[in-house]
């Protein structure tokens, strides 16, 4: 079973190794596409958290332009 610490360590490792293969625009688009397809199956709190993640990705991408 994955823990928060395991997942965060994986994020950090991918970034350190340059394995974050997609742009922020692609990440936002991919998350939006997946979220739209999974929306009906998500718990309300999970949907809100994922929307916040998407908004953060969008803000960071916008600030880089």
XYZ file of C-alpha atoms in Angstrom:
65
model
C 0.000 0.000 0.000
C 1.337 3.410 -0.957
C 1.733 6.052 1.706
C 1.855 9.810 1.273
C 5.571 9.684 1.978
C 6.125 7.028 -0.733
C 4.245 9.057 -3.313
C 6.007 12.314 -2.426
C 9.367 10.521 -2.582
C 8.463 9.245 -6.048
C 7.528 12.775 -7.185
C 10.856 14.046 -5.856
C 12.803 11.206 -7.491
C 11.136 11.709 -10.884
C 11.948 15.411 -10.733
C 15.570 14.837 -9.641
C 16.120 12.300 -12.420
C 14.533 14.526 -15.050
C 11.735 12.017 -15.539
C 8.984 14.620 -15.325
C 8.342 14.076 -19.013
C 5.459 16.444 -19.652
C 4.984 20.179 -19.693
C 2.680 21.934 -17.239
C 0.240 22.543 -20.094
C 0.178 18.829 -20.872
C -0.180 17.993 -17.181
C -3.153 20.361 -16.850
C -4.775 18.995 -19.991
C -4.200 15.384 -18.969
C -5.533 15.943 -15.467
C -8.592 17.770 -16.810
C -9.287 14.979 -19.305
C -8.934 12.258 -16.662
C -10.929 14.224 -14.072
C -13.791 14.777 -16.519
C -13.930 11.049 -17.296
C -13.729 10.003 -13.626
C -15.929 12.751 -12.139
C -18.984 10.576 -11.466
C -16.909 7.960 -9.621
C -15.101 10.386 -7.310
C -16.052 11.269 -3.774
C -16.808 15.012 -3.412
C -13.713 15.623 -1.273
C -11.498 13.817 -3.765
C -12.921 15.851 -6.651
C -12.293 19.102 -4.771
C -8.710 18.111 -3.969
C -8.021 17.209 -7.594
C -9.568 20.498 -8.745
C -7.219 22.336 -6.355
C -4.246 20.419 -7.791
C -5.359 21.336 -11.303
C -5.751 24.992 -10.341
C -2.250 24.990 -8.832
C -0.777 23.442 -11.969
C -2.618 26.014 -14.072
C -1.375 28.911 -11.903
C 2.230 27.681 -12.036
C 2.054 27.226 -15.801
C 0.547 30.677 -16.234
C 3.242 32.283 -14.061
C 5.970 30.738 -16.241
C 4.638 32.390 -19.373
